[in-house]
Amino acid sequence: PRDCSQSSGHLCLAMALSWSILLPSVITDAMRACPIGDFGGAITALRRYVQLSQWYDEKCLAMIELARLYSQIGDFQSAIDWALQATIVRSWPEPYWRLGRTFYEMARQKKDTEYNLRRAATFLQWGLNVGDNDTVLFVDPYEKYRVHEFLNVCLSMLGDMPGAIASCEAGLAGLPDHGPMAYNLASYRNMHDKKLAKDAMAKLNL
């Protein structure tokens, strides 16, 4: 299949629209299945969509959604596999963020907690370093800030308080009304200041 990244934006958009017309039943099946909790139906529809679509941007977004759905039903290995495939199809940040959130969820469920926290932090940060994607399809412009909802927690639990503070600050730069991150930032700063004061006192007592 042709790699649409070598074409103009207008051609890419035309291809996206043409595939939406050619595969309406696949898209509709997935959209109908998710809201009613039919994850199996949504997964089946999206897997078929990945198989039929000839545009890599669409494939990547569908793979990311498959990873999200598999994670939601607790099939973490399948979620990881689909997210990894998405990183191969497109060099975008979103597949790395999906990997990070999958590992975060595994850690939250007490599955090798520290190991998965480290993996979560690593992939979330990798995604932030990739830069924005170049698709003409809609992606959430605030996702790069929402990533910090998870990254700040990972870093704090791993003992990286300066990193957790920086993560909250980065997230709040785009989501200034985000209550949990604002609360965490105040808590982290308080804990960090207490540690600095304790360390200073320890040096004075030497």
mmCIF file of C-alpha atoms in Angstrom:
data_model
loop_
_atom_site.group_PDB
_atom_site.id
_atom_site.type_symbol
_atom_site.label_atom_id
_atom_site.label_comp_id
_atom_site.label_asym_id
_atom_site.label_seq_id
_atom_site.Cartn_x
_atom_site.Cartn_y
_atom_site.Cartn_z
ATOM 1 C CA PRO A 1 0.000 0.000 0.000
ATOM 2 C CA ARG A 2 1.080 3.558 -0.638
ATOM 3 C CA ASP A 3 2.516 5.603 2.213
ATOM 4 C CA CYS A 4 0.319 8.694 2.273
ATOM 5 C CA SER A 5 2.963 10.728 4.090
ATOM 6 C CA GLN A 6 4.574 11.289 0.682
ATOM 7 C CA SER A 7 1.411 12.951 -0.653
ATOM 8 C CA SER A 8 -0.059 16.391 -0.153
ATOM 9 C CA GLY A 9 -2.380 17.114 2.740
ATOM 10 C CA HIS A 10 -5.343 17.469 0.391
ATOM 11 C CA LEU A 11 -4.692 14.063 -1.133
ATOM 12 C CA CYS A 12 -4.380 12.491 2.302
ATOM 13 C CA LEU A 13 -7.674 14.027 3.362
ATOM 14 C CA ALA A 14 -9.322 12.789 0.172
ATOM 15 C CA MET A 15 -8.010 9.270 0.833
ATOM 16 C CA ALA A 16 -9.297 9.375 4.395
ATOM 17 C CA LEU A 17 -12.730 10.404 3.210
ATOM 18 C CA SER A 18 -12.730 7.761 0.494
ATOM 19 C CA TRP A 19 -11.904 5.021 2.973
ATOM 20 C CA SER A 20 -14.592 6.302 5.317
ATOM 21 C CA ILE A 21 -17.024 5.873 2.427
ATOM 22 C CA LEU A 22 -15.697 2.463 1.406
ATOM 23 C CA LEU A 23 -15.734 1.052 4.923
ATOM 24 C CA PRO A 24 -18.814 2.605 6.569
ATOM 25 C CA SER A 25 -20.047 -0.631 8.081
ATOM 26 C CA VAL A 26 -16.707 -1.290 9.813
ATOM 27 C CA ILE A 27 -16.537 2.197 11.308
ATOM 28 C CA THR A 28 -20.200 2.185 12.300
ATOM 29 C CA ASP A 29 -19.903 -1.214 13.980
ATOM 30 C CA ALA A 30 -17.008 -0.008 16.147
ATOM 31 C CA MET A 31 -18.718 3.261 17.061
ATOM 32 C CA ARG A 32 -21.953 1.508 18.015
ATOM 33 C CA ALA A 33 -20.273 -1.211 20.036
ATOM 34 C CA CYS A 34 -18.183 0.913 22.426
ATOM 35 C CA PRO A 35 -20.876 3.001 24.139
ATOM 36 C CA ILE A 36 -22.936 -0.069 25.018
ATOM 37 C CA GLY A 37 -19.965 -1.943 26.426
ATOM 38 C CA ASP A 38 -19.650 -4.397 23.542
ATOM 39 C CA PHE A 39 -15.855 -4.294 23.560
ATOM 40 C CA GLY A 40 -15.642 -7.569 21.688
ATOM 41 C CA GLY A 41 -17.706 -6.142 18.841
ATOM 42 C CA ALA A 42 -15.666 -2.952 18.763
ATOM 43 C CA ILE A 43 -12.410 -4.899 18.742
ATOM 44 C CA THR A 44 -13.597 -7.118 15.910
ATOM 45 C CA ALA A 45 -14.645 -4.099 13.839
ATOM 46 C CA LEU A 46 -11.390 -2.238 14.452
ATOM 47 C CA ARG A 47 -9.247 -5.265 13.645
ATOM 48 C CA ARG A 48 -11.092 -5.570 10.339
ATOM 49 C CA TYR A 49 -10.592 -1.854 9.753
ATOM 50 C CA VAL A 50 -6.829 -2.226 10.286
ATOM 51 C CA GLN A 51 -6.812 -5.112 7.824
ATOM 52 C CA LEU A 52 -8.718 -3.230 5.121
ATOM 53 C CA SER A 53 -7.441 0.331 5.410
ATOM 54 C CA GLN A 54 -4.648 1.311 3.039
ATOM 55 C CA TRP A 55 -3.781 4.568 4.790
ATOM 56 C CA TYR A 56 -1.190 4.317 7.534
ATOM 57 C CA ASP A 57 -2.562 7.252 9.541
ATOM 58 C CA GLU A 58 -5.880 5.444 9.910
ATOM 59 C CA LYS A 59 -4.158 2.170 10.731
ATOM 60 C CA CYS A 60 -2.155 3.819 13.491
ATOM 61 C CA LEU A 61 -5.159 5.481 15.111
ATOM 62 C CA ALA A 62 -7.153 2.247 14.915
ATOM 63 C CA MET A 63 -4.277 0.315 16.510
ATOM 64 C CA ILE A 64 -4.083 2.838 19.335
ATOM 65 C CA GLU A 65 -7.810 2.454 19.916
ATOM 66 C CA LEU A 66 -7.444 -1.333 19.902
ATOM 67 C CA ALA A 67 -4.709 -1.015 22.527
ATOM 68 C CA ARG A 68 -6.994 1.162 24.644
ATOM 69 C CA LEU A 69 -9.874 -1.300 24.418
ATOM 70 C CA TYR A 70 -7.697 -4.314 25.234
ATOM 71 C CA SER A 71 -6.300 -2.460 28.232
ATOM 72 C CA GLN A 72 -9.804 -1.615 29.369
ATOM 73 C CA ILE A 73 -10.825 -5.282 29.410
ATOM 74 C CA GLY A 74 -7.605 -6.276 31.189
ATOM 75 C CA ASP A 75 -5.856 -7.972 28.260
ATOM 76 C CA PHE A 76 -2.651 -6.030 28.784
ATOM 77 C CA GLN A 77 -0.453 -8.162 26.565
ATOM 78 C CA SER A 78 -2.700 -7.549 23.565
ATOM 79 C CA ALA A 79 -2.800 -3.853 24.450
ATOM 80 C CA ILE A 80 1.003 -3.740 24.469
ATOM 81 C CA ASP A 81 1.227 -5.654 21.194
ATOM 82 C CA TRP A 82 -1.143 -3.295 19.361
ATOM 83 C CA ALA A 83 0.508 -0.176 20.749
ATOM 84 C CA LEU A 84 3.920 -1.474 19.695
ATOM 85 C CA GLN A 85 2.594 -2.153 16.195
ATOM 86 C CA ALA A 86 1.333 1.429 16.096
ATOM 87 C CA THR A 87 4.842 2.734 16.876
ATOM 88 C CA ILE A 88 6.062 0.917 13.768
ATOM 89 C CA VAL A 89 3.295 2.204 11.506
ATOM 90 C CA ARG A 90 3.772 5.837 12.505
ATOM 91 C CA SER A 91 6.461 7.708 14.476
ATOM 92 C CA TRP A 92 3.903 9.577 16.550
ATOM 93 C CA PRO A 93 3.777 10.281 20.289
ATOM 94 C CA GLU A 94 0.336 8.717 20.799
ATOM 95 C CA PRO A 95 1.398 5.054 20.573
ATOM 96 C CA TYR A 96 4.099 5.642 23.216
ATOM 97 C CA TRP A 97 1.592 7.383 25.450
ATOM 98 C CA ARG A 98 -0.756 4.433 25.064
ATOM 99 C CA LEU A 99 2.057 2.068 26.051
ATOM 100 C CA GLY A 100 2.814 4.241 29.055
ATOM 101 C CA ARG A 101 -0.806 4.298 30.157
ATOM 102 C CA THR A 102 -1.046 0.524 29.774
ATOM 103 C CA PHE A 103 1.969 -0.014 32.024
ATOM 104 C CA TYR A 104 0.554 2.566 34.440
ATOM 105 C CA GLU A 105 -2.698 0.613 34.649
ATOM 106 C CA MET A 106 -0.750 -2.605 35.243
ATOM 107 C CA ALA A 107 1.153 -0.929 38.089
ATOM 108 C CA ARG A 108 -2.111 0.412 39.524
ATOM 109 C CA GLN A 109 -3.402 -3.160 39.642
ATOM 110 C CA LYS A 110 -0.307 -4.217 41.615
ATOM 111 C CA LYS A 111 1.256 -6.121 38.720
ATOM 112 C CA ASP A 112 5.040 -5.758 39.252
ATOM 113 C CA THR A 113 4.312 -2.261 40.503
ATOM 114 C CA GLU A 114 7.752 -0.634 40.488
ATOM 115 C CA TYR A 115 8.823 -2.290 37.234
ATOM 116 C CA ASN A 116 5.685 -1.152 35.432
ATOM 117 C CA LEU A 117 5.860 2.333 36.928
ATOM 118 C CA ARG A 118 9.329 2.651 35.439
ATOM 119 C CA ARG A 119 8.126 1.375 32.080
ATOM 120 C CA ALA A 120 5.158 3.731 32.206
ATOM 121 C CA ALA A 121 7.361 6.739 32.956
ATOM 122 C CA THR A 122 9.819 5.762 30.228
ATOM 123 C CA PHE A 123 7.244 5.447 27.446
ATOM 124 C CA LEU A 124 5.276 8.524 28.503
ATOM 125 C CA GLN A 125 8.495 10.551 28.371
ATOM 126 C CA TRP A 126 9.503 9.023 25.048
ATOM 127 C CA GLY A 127 6.198 10.148 23.587
ATOM 128 C CA LEU A 128 6.749 13.674 24.865
ATOM 129 C CA ASN A 129 10.151 13.713 23.168
ATOM 130 C CA VAL A 130 8.852 12.502 19.800
ATOM 131 C CA GLY A 131 7.110 15.772 18.980
ATOM 132 C CA ASP A 132 3.723 16.378 17.389
ATOM 133 C CA ASN A 133 2.382 14.061 14.702
ATOM 134 C CA ASP A 134 1.803 15.249 11.145
ATOM 135 C CA THR A 135 -1.580 13.708 10.378
ATOM 136 C CA VAL A 136 -4.478 15.568 8.787
ATOM 137 C CA LEU A 137 -6.862 13.502 10.909
ATOM 138 C CA PHE A 138 -8.167 14.937 14.155
ATOM 139 C CA VAL A 139 -6.171 14.166 17.279
ATOM 140 C CA ASP A 140 -6.708 15.632 20.730
ATOM 141 C CA PRO A 141 -4.396 18.681 21.011
ATOM 142 C CA TYR A 142 -4.570 18.468 24.817
ATOM 143 C CA GLU A 143 -3.367 14.871 25.018
ATOM 144 C CA LYS A 144 0.247 16.012 25.479
ATOM 145 C CA TYR A 145 -0.870 17.768 28.656
ATOM 146 C CA ARG A 146 -3.127 14.961 29.907
ATOM 147 C CA VAL A 147 -0.166 12.598 29.725
ATOM 148 C CA HIS A 148 1.154 14.377 32.801
ATOM 149 C CA GLU A 149 -1.842 13.120 34.801
ATOM 150 C CA PHE A 150 -0.056 9.772 34.785
ATOM 151 C CA LEU A 151 3.575 10.798 34.457
ATOM 152 C CA ASN A 152 3.607 12.942 37.587
ATOM 153 C CA VAL A 153 2.225 10.068 39.655
ATOM 154 C CA CYS A 154 4.748 7.604 38.253
ATOM 155 C CA LEU A 155 7.670 9.895 38.979
ATOM 156 C CA SER A 156 6.515 10.700 42.499
ATOM 157 C CA MET A 157 6.034 7.018 43.335
ATOM 158 C CA LEU A 158 9.508 6.317 41.981
ATOM 159 C CA GLY A 159 10.963 8.989 44.269
ATOM 160 C CA ASP A 160 11.716 11.578 41.581
ATOM 161 C CA MET A 161 10.092 14.567 43.259
ATOM 162 C CA PRO A 162 11.714 17.248 41.059
ATOM 163 C CA GLY A 163 10.563 15.299 37.997
ATOM 164 C CA ALA A 164 7.041 14.980 39.397
ATOM 165 C CA ILE A 165 6.929 18.739 40.062
ATOM 166 C CA ALA A 166 8.123 19.493 36.526
ATOM 167 C CA SER A 167 5.520 17.109 35.108
ATOM 168 C CA CYS A 168 2.684 18.805 36.988
ATOM 169 C CA GLU A 169 3.900 22.212 35.842
ATOM 170 C CA ALA A 170 4.020 21.044 32.229
ATOM 171 C CA GLY A 171 0.538 19.550 32.446
ATOM 172 C CA LEU A 172 -0.959 22.625 34.099
ATOM 173 C CA ALA A 173 0.554 24.822 31.396
ATOM 174 C CA GLY A 174 -2.046 23.412 29.013
ATOM 175 C CA LEU A 175 -4.731 22.426 31.546
ATOM 176 C CA PRO A 176 -4.644 25.212 34.163
ATOM 177 C CA ASP A 177 -7.937 24.120 35.766
ATOM 178 C CA HIS A 178 -6.885 20.499 36.291
ATOM 179 C CA GLY A 179 -7.640 19.989 39.979
ATOM 180 C CA PRO A 180 -5.739 16.744 40.688
ATOM 181 C CA MET A 181 -2.524 17.977 39.076
ATOM 182 C CA ALA A 182 -2.755 21.299 40.928
ATOM 183 C CA TYR A 183 -3.265 19.425 44.199
ATOM 184 C CA ASN A 184 -0.347 17.093 43.472
ATOM 185 C CA LEU A 185 1.898 20.008 42.576
ATOM 186 C CA ALA A 186 1.220 21.733 45.902
ATOM 187 C CA SER A 187 1.819 18.460 47.772
ATOM 188 C CA TYR A 188 5.040 17.694 45.909
ATOM 189 C CA ARG A 189 6.420 21.170 46.481
ATOM 190 C CA ASN A 190 5.619 20.916 50.178
ATOM 191 C CA MET A 191 7.308 17.522 50.481
ATOM 192 C CA HIS A 192 10.290 18.683 48.440
ATOM 193 C CA ASP A 193 10.742 21.807 50.562
ATOM 194 C CA LYS A 194 10.594 19.731 53.756
ATOM 195 C CA LYS A 195 13.230 17.375 52.392
ATOM 196 C CA LEU A 196 15.508 20.258 51.441
ATOM 197 C CA ALA A 197 15.113 21.749 54.907
ATOM 198 C CA LYS A 198 15.811 18.400 56.554
ATOM 199 C CA ASP A 199 18.915 17.887 54.415
ATOM 200 C CA ALA A 200 20.145 21.379 55.283
ATOM 201 C CA MET A 201 19.671 20.728 58.985
ATOM 202 C CA ALA A 202 21.526 17.443 58.698
ATOM 203 C CA LYS A 203 24.508 19.247 57.141
ATOM 204 C CA LEU A 204 24.544 21.834 59.926
ATOM 205 C CA ASN A 205 24.689 19.059 62.510
ATOM 206 C CA LEU A 206 27.750 17.420 60.964
#
